[in-house]
Amino acid sequence: MLNFFKSLYLNQRFFYAIFGIALLFLFSYFFDFLYGFTWVLSLLLLLFFLADLVSLYKKNRINAERILPQKFSNSDENDVEVSLANNYGFSIYVEIIDEIPMQFQKRDFFKRLKIAAGATEKFSYSLRPVERGEYFFGKLNIYTYTKIGLAKRRSIFGAQQMLKVYPSFIQMKKLDFLAIDNRLSQAGLKKIRRIGHTMEFEQIKEYVPGDDIRTINWKATAKHGDLMVNQFQDEKAQPIYSIIDTGRVMKMPFNGLSLLDYAINSSLAFSNIALKKKDKVGLISFSAKIESILKANAKLSQLQQIMERLYNINTQFPDSDFNMLYSNLRKRITQRSLLMLYTNFEHISALKRQLPYLQAINKKHVLVVIFFENTELDKIIASKPDNTTDMAHQVIAESFTHDKKLMAAELRKHGINTLLTKPEDLSINTINKYLEIKARGIL
């Protein structure tokens, strides 16, 4: 009985009817003929209400299920599907309230459907997480009512469901085609000009238009009577590490995501491409200490291990210790490697403090320092100042933007590969930088 009262809800139509009957009773005080008529209406309302209850509660005749993917992709739209089956012998109306994880701060989820007798209806909605971690879905609340519409029956489906939000594997799949060199010229992607090649010989083949004439094998040409060229391929199984700075400089948000999340999404997509290129990939995260290190490996299972490591990385409040990073790299990574360092510098003095350590790392490895443009400043620079204060803000913004370019120039002056990029372009620019280094054969 207690469960019955907990599940019973009165619809608005019931309260409208009660309000109308109350008005008729009030008017019957002045018009006697309304008194008997109002009692008849009251009895009819009671009969309809009881009939509505019997129809709704005769059996548990509705089933519902929330269908979740195995995992969510951070910063992307992820679909959640809800399936409802009507086992009543008549059409019903349902109202759905899903208890969405608290991270979304969404408390207005509501969906209304009409389901024919014996039919199954499905609908989906999308969620865009901006934080990695564990997300908990609550109960799926279904309110069922008939055409009479005086009462509702609440049914609760599904226990609490936990879902992990991983770095953007959807973005990784979208960029997967970059592993194929001849797709680099597609719209929106930077085309890499090969200015050299590694010296890993593959085969001798006949010359075709477009082949580099510098690779002509004259001895083979004389022997066969046709132009023959040496074919080379990118050197494989080279160790490549994504090094992610998790210090306070990576907390800065852009479009709902922190710089750390942009770096994590990019390193996952980049690692996938490097594995497709048969290189070894590894991962290091650091701030005041080395927080996580995954040795470079070319196994296909390495991508899943990287995803698991990236899933738990969070920003820290202390400044990052580049001296400690250099010491650990010197001890732990003995083979010459490509190091993609994701960090950020907001002032040239911050760069100069770390520059000696970056130079020391670059002597033993091929270091690429990746840091970010402050795209929020572009809006200030592009705006038209209305007063002196706005003009001062614009001058300061231009100074910060100019400092970023000076920092990139300073790094290049010391022979360090540099990538200054907008956060939203990070993945594509990082992959292109990697392909450029592979094409130049400088690793």
Tab-separated table of C-alpha atoms in Angstrom:
chain	number	residue	atom	x	y	z
A	1	MET	CA	0.000	0.000	0.000
A	2	LEU	CA	2.862	2.343	0.827
A	3	ASN	CA	4.386	1.732	-2.609
A	4	PHE	CA	1.013	2.517	-4.178
A	5	PHE	CA	0.826	5.961	-2.578
A	6	LYS	CA	4.479	6.671	-3.357
A	7	SER	CA	3.931	5.983	-7.041
A	8	LEU	CA	0.587	7.829	-7.337
A	9	TYR	CA	0.621	11.375	-8.660
A	10	LEU	CA	-2.345	13.597	-9.491
A	11	ASN	CA	-2.333	15.211	-12.894
A	12	GLN	CA	-3.169	18.872	-13.501
A	13	ARG	CA	-6.414	17.830	-15.126
A	14	PHE	CA	-7.592	16.430	-11.779
A	15	PHE	CA	-6.981	19.734	-9.995
A	16	TYR	CA	-8.747	21.672	-12.747
A	17	ALA	CA	-11.761	19.394	-12.310
A	18	ILE	CA	-11.740	19.838	-8.511
A	19	PHE	CA	-11.464	23.605	-8.915
A	20	GLY	CA	-14.414	23.622	-11.341
A	21	ILE	CA	-16.578	21.539	-8.982
A	22	ALA	CA	-15.679	23.841	-6.062
A	23	LEU	CA	-16.828	26.839	-8.113
A	24	LEU	CA	-20.100	25.087	-8.961
A	25	PHE	CA	-20.720	24.370	-5.281
A	26	LEU	CA	-20.069	28.046	-4.564
A	27	PHE	CA	-22.546	29.180	-7.241
A	28	SER	CA	-25.111	26.612	-6.051
A	29	TYR	CA	-25.443	28.752	-2.918
A	30	PHE	CA	-27.113	31.363	-5.145
A	31	PHE	CA	-28.647	28.988	-7.726
A	32	ASP	CA	-30.245	25.948	-6.093
A	33	PHE	CA	-30.574	23.938	-9.326
A	34	LEU	CA	-26.755	23.683	-9.565
A	35	TYR	CA	-26.458	21.787	-6.282
A	36	GLY	CA	-27.741	18.402	-7.523
A	37	PHE	CA	-25.948	18.765	-10.858
A	38	THR	CA	-22.640	19.432	-9.087
A	39	TRP	CA	-22.987	16.242	-7.007
A	40	VAL	CA	-23.551	14.254	-10.186
A	41	LEU	CA	-20.367	15.735	-11.646
A	42	SER	CA	-18.505	14.904	-8.445
A	43	LEU	CA	-19.651	11.283	-8.663
A	44	LEU	CA	-18.614	11.083	-12.326
A	45	LEU	CA	-15.202	12.527	-11.459
A	46	LEU	CA	-14.769	9.878	-8.763
A	47	LEU	CA	-15.784	7.086	-11.189
A	48	PHE	CA	-13.416	8.322	-13.888
A	49	PHE	CA	-10.627	8.648	-11.312
A	50	LEU	CA	-11.153	5.062	-10.100
A	51	ALA	CA	-11.294	3.800	-13.695
A	52	ASP	CA	-8.044	5.633	-14.391
A	53	LEU	CA	-6.372	4.014	-11.362
A	54	VAL	CA	-7.544	0.531	-12.326
A	55	SER	CA	-6.207	0.998	-15.870
A	56	LEU	CA	-2.826	2.194	-14.629
A	57	TYR	CA	-2.323	-0.234	-11.730
A	58	LYS	CA	-3.906	-3.449	-12.950
A	59	LYS	CA	-0.429	-4.680	-13.922
A	60	ASN	CA	3.023	-3.249	-14.335
A	61	ARG	CA	2.717	-2.792	-18.067
A	62	ILE	CA	5.496	-0.414	-19.051
A	63	ASN	CA	9.203	-1.120	-19.339
A	64	ALA	CA	11.986	1.397	-19.810
A	65	GLU	CA	15.745	1.210	-20.176
A	66	ARG	CA	18.552	3.738	-20.401
A	67	ILE	CA	21.202	2.508	-22.864
A	68	LEU	CA	24.638	4.015	-22.247
A	69	PRO	CA	27.799	3.637	-24.345
A	70	GLN	CA	30.772	1.940	-22.707
A	71	LYS	CA	32.462	5.302	-22.174
A	72	PHE	CA	32.062	8.990	-22.923
A	73	SER	CA	34.469	11.042	-25.023
A	74	ASN	CA	35.517	14.266	-23.327
A	75	SER	CA	34.602	17.546	-25.087
A	76	ASP	CA	32.438	15.703	-27.657
A	77	GLU	CA	28.697	15.140	-28.008
A	78	ASN	CA	27.858	11.661	-26.677
A	79	ASP	CA	24.495	9.995	-27.296
A	80	VAL	CA	22.365	8.418	-24.581
A	81	GLU	CA	19.432	6.267	-25.739
A	82	VAL	CA	16.209	5.567	-23.845
A	83	SER	CA	13.905	2.699	-24.861
A	84	LEU	CA	10.271	2.415	-23.674
A	85	ALA	CA	7.899	-0.511	-24.269
A	86	ASN	CA	4.104	-0.160	-23.814
A	87	ASN	CA	2.551	-3.464	-22.766
A	88	TYR	CA	-0.867	-1.950	-22.111
A	89	GLY	CA	-3.757	-2.787	-24.400
A	90	PHE	CA	-4.283	0.903	-25.173
A	91	SER	CA	-2.241	3.989	-25.998
A	92	ILE	CA	-0.536	5.731	-23.129
A	93	TYR	CA	1.286	8.976	-22.527
A	94	VAL	CA	4.615	9.062	-20.726
A	95	GLU	CA	6.741	11.800	-19.224
A	96	ILE	CA	10.425	10.989	-18.774
A	97	ILE	CA	12.738	12.615	-16.247
A	98	ASP	CA	16.273	11.246	-16.356
A	99	GLU	CA	18.655	11.927	-13.463
A	100	ILE	CA	21.707	13.183	-15.355
A	101	PRO	CA	25.149	13.283	-13.643
A	102	MET	CA	25.728	16.304	-11.454
A	103	GLN	CA	28.746	17.447	-13.518
A	104	PHE	CA	26.383	18.655	-16.244
A	105	GLN	CA	24.339	20.793	-13.824
A	106	LYS	CA	21.286	20.011	-15.924
A	107	ARG	CA	18.085	19.873	-13.863
A	108	ASP	CA	15.493	20.548	-16.541
A	109	PHE	CA	15.533	17.266	-18.464
A	110	PHE	CA	11.969	16.465	-19.553
A	111	LYS	CA	10.521	14.459	-22.421
A	112	ARG	CA	6.882	13.648	-23.250
A	113	LEU	CA	5.837	10.849	-25.614
A	114	LYS	CA	2.729	9.033	-26.774
A	115	ILE	CA	3.179	5.284	-27.219
A	116	ALA	CA	0.670	3.121	-29.078
A	117	ALA	CA	-0.614	-0.149	-27.597
A	118	GLY	CA	2.087	-2.831	-27.660
A	119	ALA	CA	4.612	-0.489	-29.311
A	120	THR	CA	8.208	0.352	-28.437
A	121	GLU	CA	9.557	3.879	-28.706
A	122	LYS	CA	13.174	5.002	-28.600
A	123	PHE	CA	14.687	8.437	-28.378
A	124	SER	CA	18.165	9.759	-27.701
A	125	TYR	CA	19.709	12.877	-26.289
A	126	SER	CA	23.315	14.076	-26.258
A	127	LEU	CA	25.623	15.208	-23.469
A	128	ARG	CA	28.939	17.045	-23.787
A	129	PRO	CA	31.259	16.495	-20.819
A	130	VAL	CA	34.106	18.932	-20.252
A	131	GLU	CA	35.795	17.025	-17.423
A	132	ARG	CA	37.350	13.576	-17.318
A	133	GLY	CA	36.456	11.186	-14.525
A	134	GLU	CA	33.561	9.110	-13.244
A	135	TYR	CA	30.006	10.230	-13.978
A	136	PHE	CA	27.004	8.729	-12.165
A	137	PHE	CA	23.562	8.507	-13.729
A	138	GLY	CA	20.686	8.264	-11.266
A	139	LYS	CA	17.232	6.796	-11.743
A	140	LEU	CA	15.127	6.848	-14.882
A	141	ASN	CA	11.712	8.199	-13.795
A	142	ILE	CA	8.713	7.406	-15.994
A	143	TYR	CA	5.304	8.972	-15.341
A	144	THR	CA	2.500	7.128	-17.140
A	145	TYR	CA	-1.060	8.374	-17.706
A	146	THR	CA	-4.017	7.517	-19.931
A	147	LYS	CA	-6.327	9.583	-22.116
A	148	ILE	CA	-8.468	10.270	-19.050
A	149	GLY	CA	-5.407	11.958	-17.588
A	150	LEU	CA	-6.510	12.371	-13.975
A	151	ALA	CA	-3.732	10.331	-12.362
A	152	LYS	CA	-0.136	9.420	-13.113
A	153	ARG	CA	1.807	6.349	-12.143
A	154	ARG	CA	5.454	6.806	-11.412
A	155	SER	CA	7.768	3.933	-12.342
A	156	ILE	CA	11.490	3.926	-11.563
A	157	PHE	CA	13.910	2.003	-13.763
A	158	GLY	CA	17.612	1.340	-13.549
A	159	ALA	CA	19.924	1.437	-10.604
A	160	GLN	CA	22.699	4.023	-10.441
A	161	GLN	CA	24.996	3.677	-13.466
A	162	MET	CA	28.627	4.788	-13.487
A	163	LEU	CA	30.261	5.870	-16.722
A	164	LYS	CA	33.878	6.891	-17.276
A	165	VAL	CA	34.695	9.952	-19.353
A	166	TYR	CA	37.929	9.385	-21.271
A	167	PRO	CA	40.056	11.764	-23.353
A	168	SER	CA	38.510	12.516	-26.718
A	169	PHE	CA	38.673	9.203	-28.578
A	170	ILE	CA	36.096	10.579	-31.038
A	171	GLN	CA	38.576	13.271	-32.061
A	172	MET	CA	41.260	10.584	-32.243
A	173	LYS	CA	39.184	8.571	-34.720
A	174	LYS	CA	38.462	11.655	-36.830
A	175	LEU	CA	42.178	12.351	-37.153
A	176	ASP	CA	43.059	8.720	-37.752
A	177	PHE	CA	43.203	9.210	-41.532
A	178	LEU	CA	46.280	11.429	-41.115
A	179	ALA	CA	48.314	8.247	-40.852
A	180	ILE	CA	47.891	8.021	-44.633
A	181	ASP	CA	50.230	10.568	-46.214
A	182	ASN	CA	48.217	11.145	-49.360
A	183	ARG	CA	45.272	12.450	-47.356
A	184	LEU	CA	47.211	15.385	-45.934
A	185	SER	CA	46.100	17.759	-48.667
A	186	GLN	CA	42.445	17.678	-47.664
A	187	ALA	CA	40.776	20.970	-46.878
A	188	GLY	CA	41.696	22.466	-43.543
A	189	LEU	CA	44.856	20.407	-43.054
A	190	LYS	CA	48.366	21.647	-43.428
A	191	LYS	CA	50.182	19.983	-46.303
A	192	ILE	CA	53.650	18.808	-45.375
A	193	ARG	CA	56.413	19.377	-47.935
A	194	ARG	CA	58.935	16.562	-47.676
A	195	ILE	CA	62.367	18.156	-47.703
A	196	GLY	CA	64.233	14.901	-47.177
A	197	HIS	CA	63.731	11.331	-46.124
A	198	THR	CA	65.115	8.874	-43.649
A	199	MET	CA	67.638	6.372	-44.885
A	200	GLU	CA	65.628	3.199	-44.329
A	201	PHE	CA	65.716	1.593	-47.775
A	202	GLU	CA	62.614	-0.315	-48.889
A	203	GLN	CA	62.955	-1.330	-52.586
A	204	ILE	CA	63.941	-0.350	-56.145
A	205	LYS	CA	61.009	0.371	-58.425
A	206	GLU	CA	60.259	1.890	-61.829
A	207	TYR	CA	60.134	5.643	-62.021
A	208	VAL	CA	56.672	7.214	-62.251
A	209	PRO	CA	55.884	10.920	-62.652
A	210	GLY	CA	56.033	12.563	-59.252
A	211	ASP	CA	58.928	10.511	-57.875
A	212	ASP	CA	61.889	12.492	-56.536
A	213	ILE	CA	64.541	12.513	-59.322
A	214	ARG	CA	67.224	12.629	-56.629
A	215	THR	CA	66.409	9.007	-55.777
A	216	ILE	CA	67.171	7.667	-59.281
A	217	ASN	CA	69.342	4.548	-59.103
A	218	TRP	CA	71.605	4.914	-62.155
A	219	LYS	CA	73.095	1.425	-61.940
A	220	ALA	CA	69.639	-0.185	-61.914
A	221	THR	CA	68.559	2.170	-64.702
A	222	ALA	CA	71.481	1.073	-66.898
A	223	LYS	CA	70.729	-2.580	-66.204
A	224	HIS	CA	66.975	-2.443	-66.963
A	225	GLY	CA	66.980	0.224	-69.660
A	226	ASP	CA	64.236	2.147	-67.841
A	227	LEU	CA	64.462	4.773	-65.146
A	228	MET	CA	64.567	3.094	-61.737
A	229	VAL	CA	64.365	4.825	-58.374
A	230	ASN	CA	65.179	3.882	-54.811
A	231	GLN	CA	62.122	3.859	-52.581
A	232	PHE	CA	62.533	4.769	-48.941
A	233	GLN	CA	60.120	4.556	-46.022
A	234	ASP	CA	59.942	6.395	-42.735
A	235	GLU	CA	62.170	4.838	-40.141
A	236	LYS	CA	60.048	2.781	-37.761
A	237	ALA	CA	60.071	1.889	-34.052
A	238	GLN	CA	61.413	5.252	-32.964
A	239	PRO	CA	60.585	6.168	-29.332
A	240	ILE	CA	58.174	9.080	-29.034
A	241	TYR	CA	56.891	10.539	-25.764
A	242	SER	CA	54.059	12.896	-24.974
A	243	ILE	CA	55.181	14.915	-21.935
A	244	ILE	CA	52.296	16.755	-20.262
A	245	ASP	CA	52.843	19.595	-17.826
A	246	THR	CA	50.126	19.347	-15.145
A	247	GLY	CA	51.163	22.479	-13.235
A	248	ARG	CA	48.968	25.487	-12.541
A	249	VAL	CA	49.719	27.084	-15.945
A	250	MET	CA	47.575	24.346	-17.545
A	251	LYS	CA	44.445	25.222	-15.564
A	252	MET	CA	43.534	28.099	-17.884
A	253	PRO	CA	40.118	27.401	-19.524
A	254	PHE	CA	39.138	27.956	-23.159
A	255	ASN	CA	35.639	27.092	-24.421
A	256	GLY	CA	34.876	25.038	-21.326
A	257	LEU	CA	38.056	22.941	-21.457
A	258	SER	CA	41.293	23.518	-19.564
A	259	LEU	CA	44.595	23.595	-21.420
A	260	LEU	CA	45.373	20.275	-19.748
A	261	ASP	CA	42.321	18.679	-21.372
A	262	TYR	CA	43.327	20.057	-24.776
A	263	ALA	CA	46.810	18.579	-24.256
A	264	ILE	CA	45.393	15.215	-23.183
A	265	ASN	CA	43.032	14.995	-26.167
A	266	SER	CA	45.873	15.932	-28.494
A	267	SER	CA	48.354	13.433	-27.021
A	268	LEU	CA	45.841	10.603	-27.442
A	269	ALA	CA	45.182	11.460	-31.100
A	270	PHE	CA	48.898	11.978	-31.747
A	271	SER	CA	49.839	8.661	-30.072
A	272	ASN	CA	47.329	6.845	-32.267
A	273	ILE	CA	48.929	8.279	-35.422
A	274	ALA	CA	52.434	7.441	-34.195
A	275	LEU	CA	51.404	3.843	-33.532
A	276	LYS	CA	49.968	3.639	-37.046
A	277	LYS	CA	53.395	4.800	-38.242
A	278	LYS	CA	54.897	1.825	-36.357
A	279	ASP	CA	56.685	4.045	-33.851
A	280	LYS	CA	56.928	3.401	-30.115
A	281	VAL	CA	54.808	5.764	-28.013
A	282	GLY	CA	55.037	6.597	-24.332
A	283	LEU	CA	53.645	9.089	-21.846
A	284	ILE	CA	55.013	11.242	-19.038
A	285	SER	CA	53.090	13.662	-16.819
A	286	PHE	CA	54.802	15.957	-14.328
A	287	SER	CA	54.474	19.046	-12.178
A	288	ALA	CA	56.612	19.325	-9.028
A	289	LYS	CA	57.422	15.624	-9.492
A	290	ILE	CA	56.967	12.888	-12.091
A	291	GLU	CA	53.362	11.807	-11.626
A	292	SER	CA	53.128	9.105	-14.258
A	293	ILE	CA	55.475	7.497	-16.741
A	294	LEU	CA	54.679	4.875	-19.358
A	295	LYS	CA	57.640	3.486	-21.281
A	296	ALA	CA	57.457	3.763	-25.062
A	297	ASN	CA	56.093	0.679	-26.772
A	298	ALA	CA	54.796	-0.146	-30.252
A	299	LYS	CA	52.161	-2.695	-29.149
A	300	LEU	CA	48.571	-1.985	-30.159
A	301	SER	CA	47.534	-2.372	-26.513
A	302	GLN	CA	49.692	0.665	-25.703
A	303	LEU	CA	46.920	3.035	-26.820
A	304	GLN	CA	44.518	1.626	-24.220
A	305	GLN	CA	47.169	1.965	-21.521
A	306	ILE	CA	47.764	5.577	-22.543
A	307	MET	CA	44.029	6.249	-22.395
A	308	GLU	CA	43.843	4.782	-18.877
A	309	ARG	CA	46.773	6.945	-17.724
A	310	LEU	CA	45.353	10.104	-19.300
A	311	TYR	CA	41.941	9.438	-17.770
A	312	ASN	CA	43.240	10.132	-14.244
A	313	ILE	CA	45.555	13.102	-14.872
A	314	ASN	CA	44.595	16.348	-13.105
A	315	THR	CA	46.167	19.779	-12.851
A	316	GLN	CA	48.219	20.628	-9.763
A	317	PHE	CA	48.664	23.964	-8.014
A	318	PRO	CA	52.496	24.161	-7.703
A	319	ASP	CA	54.744	25.455	-10.470
A	320	SER	CA	56.256	22.715	-12.593
A	321	ASP	CA	59.882	21.723	-11.964
A	322	PHE	CA	61.714	21.502	-15.290
A	323	ASN	CA	65.023	20.761	-13.575
A	324	MET	CA	63.452	17.664	-12.032
A	325	LEU	CA	62.019	16.741	-15.460
A	326	TYR	CA	65.466	16.998	-17.066
A	327	SER	CA	67.047	14.815	-14.344
A	328	ASN	CA	64.411	12.120	-14.734
A	329	LEU	CA	64.576	12.122	-18.527
A	330	ARG	CA	68.355	11.754	-18.332
A	331	LYS	CA	68.030	8.687	-16.078
A	332	ARG	CA	64.966	6.986	-17.537
A	333	ILE	CA	65.107	7.672	-21.291
A	334	THR	CA	68.534	6.699	-22.544
A	335	GLN	CA	67.688	6.306	-26.242
A	336	ARG	CA	67.373	9.418	-28.429
A	337	SER	CA	63.641	10.130	-28.621
A	338	LEU	CA	61.107	12.614	-29.904
A	339	LEU	CA	59.647	14.478	-26.925
A	340	MET	CA	56.391	16.403	-27.450
A	341	LEU	CA	56.233	18.713	-24.425
A	342	TYR	CA	52.800	20.254	-23.727
A	343	THR	CA	53.173	23.293	-21.480
A	344	ASN	CA	52.399	26.997	-21.422
A	345	PHE	CA	54.230	30.261	-20.828
A	346	GLU	CA	52.388	33.535	-20.285
A	347	HIS	CA	55.460	35.746	-19.914
A	348	ILE	CA	58.922	35.674	-21.444
A	349	SER	CA	60.547	35.734	-17.998
A	350	ALA	CA	58.833	32.404	-17.225
A	351	LEU	CA	60.341	30.936	-20.393
A	352	LYS	CA	63.833	32.213	-19.636
A	353	ARG	CA	63.757	30.524	-16.214
A	354	GLN	CA	63.130	27.158	-17.893
A	355	LEU	CA	65.198	27.705	-21.052
A	356	PRO	CA	68.474	26.155	-19.744
A	357	TYR	CA	66.659	22.916	-18.899
A	358	LEU	CA	64.890	22.855	-22.266
A	359	GLN	CA	68.225	23.344	-24.027
A	360	ALA	CA	69.765	20.508	-22.011
A	361	ILE	CA	66.876	18.169	-22.920
A	362	ASN	CA	67.137	19.170	-26.579
A	363	LYS	CA	70.842	18.243	-26.733
A	364	LYS	CA	70.085	14.574	-26.134
A	365	HIS	CA	66.619	14.306	-27.694
A	366	VAL	CA	64.487	16.000	-30.327
A	367	LEU	CA	62.338	18.312	-28.222
A	368	VAL	CA	59.162	20.004	-29.448
A	369	VAL	CA	57.821	22.637	-27.054
A	370	ILE	CA	54.090	23.077	-27.561
A	371	PHE	CA	52.394	26.053	-25.941
A	372	PHE	CA	49.238	28.039	-26.491
A	373	GLU	CA	48.014	31.285	-27.936
A	374	ASN	CA	45.620	33.160	-25.685
A	375	THR	CA	42.644	33.356	-28.041
A	376	GLU	CA	40.626	35.370	-25.519
A	377	LEU	CA	43.002	38.266	-26.135
A	378	ASP	CA	42.169	38.201	-29.859
A	379	LYS	CA	38.639	39.344	-29.044
A	380	ILE	CA	39.974	42.331	-27.097
A	381	ILE	CA	42.459	43.219	-29.830
A	382	ALA	CA	39.762	42.999	-32.536
A	383	SER	CA	37.264	45.126	-30.571
A	384	LYS	CA	36.883	48.881	-31.006
A	385	PRO	CA	37.790	50.725	-27.770
A	386	ASP	CA	35.135	53.139	-26.490
A	387	ASN	CA	37.162	54.782	-23.739
A	388	THR	CA	40.647	55.081	-22.271
A	389	THR	CA	40.234	51.971	-20.114
A	390	ASP	CA	39.308	49.828	-23.136
A	391	MET	CA	42.272	51.244	-25.036
A	392	ALA	CA	44.630	50.355	-22.172
A	393	HIS	CA	43.233	46.801	-22.107
A	394	GLN	CA	43.794	46.525	-25.844
A	395	VAL	CA	47.412	47.662	-25.566
A	396	ILE	CA	48.090	45.142	-22.781
A	397	ALA	CA	46.445	42.364	-24.829
A	398	GLU	CA	48.610	43.217	-27.844
A	399	SER	CA	51.689	43.153	-25.602
A	400	PHE	CA	50.843	39.663	-24.307
A	401	THR	CA	50.224	38.401	-27.840
A	402	HIS	CA	53.522	39.863	-29.018
A	403	ASP	CA	55.304	38.193	-26.077
A	404	LYS	CA	54.042	34.795	-27.209
A	405	LYS	CA	55.610	35.307	-30.626
A	406	LEU	CA	58.863	36.458	-29.004
A	407	MET	CA	58.906	33.297	-26.876
A	408	ALA	CA	58.479	31.094	-29.946
A	409	ALA	CA	61.291	32.977	-31.685
A	410	GLU	CA	63.525	32.623	-28.607
A	411	LEU	CA	63.037	28.849	-28.524
A	412	ARG	CA	63.761	28.506	-32.258
A	413	LYS	CA	66.876	30.661	-31.863
A	414	HIS	CA	68.246	28.015	-29.497
A	415	GLY	CA	67.460	25.206	-31.938
A	416	ILE	CA	64.349	23.956	-30.152
A	417	ASN	CA	61.390	22.893	-32.287
A	418	THR	CA	58.414	25.035	-31.322
A	419	LEU	CA	54.683	24.928	-31.871
A	420	LEU	CA	52.615	27.955	-30.850
A	421	THR	CA	48.986	27.087	-31.502
A	422	LYS	CA	45.404	27.934	-30.706
A	423	PRO	CA	43.896	25.418	-28.256
A	424	GLU	CA	41.252	24.279	-30.739
A	425	ASP	CA	43.909	23.614	-33.419
A	426	LEU	CA	46.269	21.756	-31.100
A	427	SER	CA	45.661	18.174	-32.276
A	428	ILE	CA	45.961	18.829	-36.001
A	429	ASN	CA	49.035	21.040	-35.584
A	430	THR	CA	50.758	18.545	-33.287
A	431	ILE	CA	50.207	15.675	-35.727
A	432	ASN	CA	51.508	17.763	-38.601
A	433	LYS	CA	54.581	18.720	-36.596
A	434	TYR	CA	55.267	15.047	-35.928
A	435	LEU	CA	54.836	14.167	-39.628
A	436	GLU	CA	57.131	17.051	-40.586
A	437	ILE	CA	59.864	15.772	-38.257
A	438	LYS	CA	59.442	12.249	-39.643
A	439	ALA	CA	59.648	13.590	-43.202
A	440	ARG	CA	62.830	15.563	-42.461
A	441	GLY	CA	64.429	12.566	-40.776
A	442	ILE	CA	65.911	14.580	-37.916
A	443	LEU	CA	65.076	12.103	-35.179
